[in-house]
PDB file of C-alpha atoms in Angstrom:
ATOM      1  CA  MET A   1     -89.082 -71.406 184.278  1.00 40.00           C
ATOM      2  CA  PHE A   2     -85.595 -70.445 184.539  1.00 40.00           C
ATOM      3  CA  ASP A   3     -83.376 -71.974 181.849  1.00 44.00           C
ATOM      4  CA  PRO A   4     -79.918 -71.065 182.652  1.00 44.00           C
ATOM      5  CA  GLY A   5     -77.422 -71.654 179.844  1.00 44.00           C
ATOM      6  CA  ASN A   6     -73.884 -70.444 179.370  1.00 47.00           C
ATOM      7  CA  SER A   7     -70.650 -71.430 178.210  1.00 54.00           C
ATOM      8  CA  PHE A   8     -69.517 -73.563 181.546  1.00 53.00           C
ATOM      9  CA  GLY A   9     -72.871 -75.817 180.562  1.00 57.00           C
ATOM     10  CA  TYR A  10     -75.975 -75.860 182.486  1.00 58.00           C
ATOM     11  CA  PHE A  11     -76.436 -75.571 186.381  1.00 62.00           C
ATOM     12  CA  GLU A  12     -79.308 -76.750 188.179  1.00 66.00           C
ATOM     13  CA  THR A  13     -80.205 -73.437 189.733  1.00 70.00           C
ATOM     14  CA  ILE A  14     -79.693 -69.856 189.274  1.00 68.00           C
ATOM     15  CA  ASN A  15     -77.862 -69.981 192.918  1.00 73.00           C
ATOM     16  CA  ASP A  16     -75.293 -72.223 191.119  1.00 71.00           C
ATOM     17  CA  ASP A  17     -74.889 -69.830 188.592  1.00 69.00           C
ATOM     18  CA  PHE A  18     -74.391 -67.126 191.003  1.00 71.00           C
ATOM     19  CA  THR A  19     -71.985 -68.979 193.420  1.00 76.00           C
ATOM     20  CA  ARG A  20     -70.185 -70.929 190.926  1.00 76.00           C
ATOM     21  CA  VAL A  21     -69.210 -68.473 188.257  1.00 76.00           C
ATOM     22  CA  LEU A  22     -70.023 -64.837 189.396  1.00 79.00           C
ATOM     23  CA  LYS A  23     -68.930 -65.079 192.728  1.00 82.00           C
ATOM     24  CA  GLU A  24     -65.310 -66.564 191.341  1.00 83.00           C
ATOM     25  CA  ALA A  25     -65.227 -64.121 188.368  1.00 83.00           C
ATOM     26  CA  PHE A  26     -65.418 -61.237 191.096  1.00 83.00           C
ATOM     27  CA  ARG A  27     -63.045 -62.684 193.109  1.00 88.00           C
ATOM     28  CA  VAL A  28     -60.188 -63.088 190.677  1.00 90.00           C
ATOM     29  CA  LEU A  29     -61.022 -59.648 188.973  1.00 89.00           C
ATOM     30  CA  LYS A  30     -58.673 -56.713 189.578  1.00 91.00           C
ATOM     31  CA  PRO A  31     -60.131 -53.325 190.531  1.00 90.00           C
ATOM     32  CA  TRP A  32     -61.868 -51.750 187.654  1.00 90.00           C
ATOM     33  CA  ASN A  33     -61.825 -55.050 185.443  1.00 89.00           C
ATOM     34  CA  ARG A  34     -64.872 -56.078 183.857  1.00 86.00           C
ATOM     35  CA  VAL A  35     -66.906 -59.328 183.254  1.00 81.00           C
ATOM     36  CA  LEU A  36     -68.709 -59.585 179.949  1.00 77.00           C
ATOM     37  CA  ILE A  37     -71.611 -62.333 180.429  1.00 72.00           C
ATOM     38  CA  ASP A  38     -73.519 -63.559 177.350  1.00 70.00           C
ATOM     39  CA  VAL A  39     -76.910 -65.005 178.466  1.00 70.00           C
ATOM     40  CA  ALA A  40     -79.070 -67.290 176.174  1.00 72.00           C
ATOM     41  CA  THR A  41     -81.866 -69.408 177.191  1.00 75.00           C
ATOM     42  CA  GLY A  42     -82.379 -72.891 176.414  1.00 75.00           C
ATOM     43  CA  LYS A  43     -85.214 -72.392 174.278  1.00 81.00           C
ATOM     44  CA  TYR A  44     -83.389 -69.754 172.104  1.00 81.00           C
ATOM     45  CA  LEU A  45     -80.223 -72.520 171.984  1.00 78.00           C
ATOM     46  CA  ARG A  46     -82.810 -75.090 170.995  1.00 80.00           C
ATOM     47  CA  LYS A  47     -84.082 -73.339 168.070  1.00 86.00           C
ATOM     48  CA  ASN A  48     -80.761 -71.800 166.769  1.00 85.00           C
ATOM     49  CA  PHE A  49     -78.334 -74.510 167.769  1.00 84.00           C
ATOM     50  CA  GLN A  50     -75.469 -75.127 165.092  1.00 85.00           C
ATOM     51  CA  SER A  51     -73.253 -78.011 165.389  1.00 86.00           C
ATOM     52  CA  ARG A  52     -70.975 -76.773 162.982  1.00 90.00           C
ATOM     53  CA  SER A  53     -69.757 -73.288 162.069  1.00 87.00           C
ATOM     54  CA  TRP A  54     -66.685 -71.748 160.075  1.00 90.00           C
ATOM     55  CA  GLU A  55     -65.109 -68.784 161.487  1.00 87.00           C
ATOM     56  CA  TRP A  56     -62.084 -66.777 160.876  1.00 89.00           C
ATOM     57  CA  ILE A  57     -60.004 -66.363 164.041  1.00 84.00           C
ATOM     58  CA  ASP A  58     -57.686 -63.630 162.364  1.00 87.00           C
ATOM     59  CA  LYS A  59     -56.421 -62.969 158.774  1.00 89.00           C
ATOM     60  CA  SER A  60     -54.860 -66.075 158.371  1.00 90.00           C
ATOM     61  CA  LEU A  61     -56.547 -68.743 160.417  1.00 89.00           C
ATOM     62  CA  PHE A  62     -60.155 -70.101 159.492  1.00 92.00           C
ATOM     63  CA  VAL A  63     -61.310 -72.710 161.853  1.00 89.00           C
ATOM     64  CA  CYS A  64     -64.408 -75.244 162.035  1.00 90.00           C
ATOM     65  CA  ARG A  65     -65.920 -75.360 165.641  1.00 84.00           C
ATOM     66  CA  GLU A  66     -67.825 -78.317 166.383  1.00 84.00           C
ATOM     67  CA  ARG A  67     -70.815 -78.542 169.060  1.00 80.00           C
ATOM     68  CA  VAL A  68     -72.785 -81.309 170.686  1.00 78.00           C
ATOM     69  CA  VAL A  69     -75.411 -80.917 172.983  1.00 72.00           C
ATOM     70  CA  VAL A  70     -75.233 -83.172 176.099  1.00 70.00           C
ATOM     71  CA  ALA A  71     -78.333 -83.964 177.823  1.00 61.00           C
TER      72      ALA A  71
END
């Protein structure tokens, strides 16, 4: 079973991922620009999900990121 997860959320089908995300990315890209796609499955996310993390943004800014899973 395909379990599409991305920073936009979950789409119902792989076709939705392609038409909503990739087509729009390629539409707005200038020649020779690139798209970086980070793919994680729902199984991986369920196993490794962290609701809170602390991260340095730069040398002077330390932030707390909080996440929720919406079903």
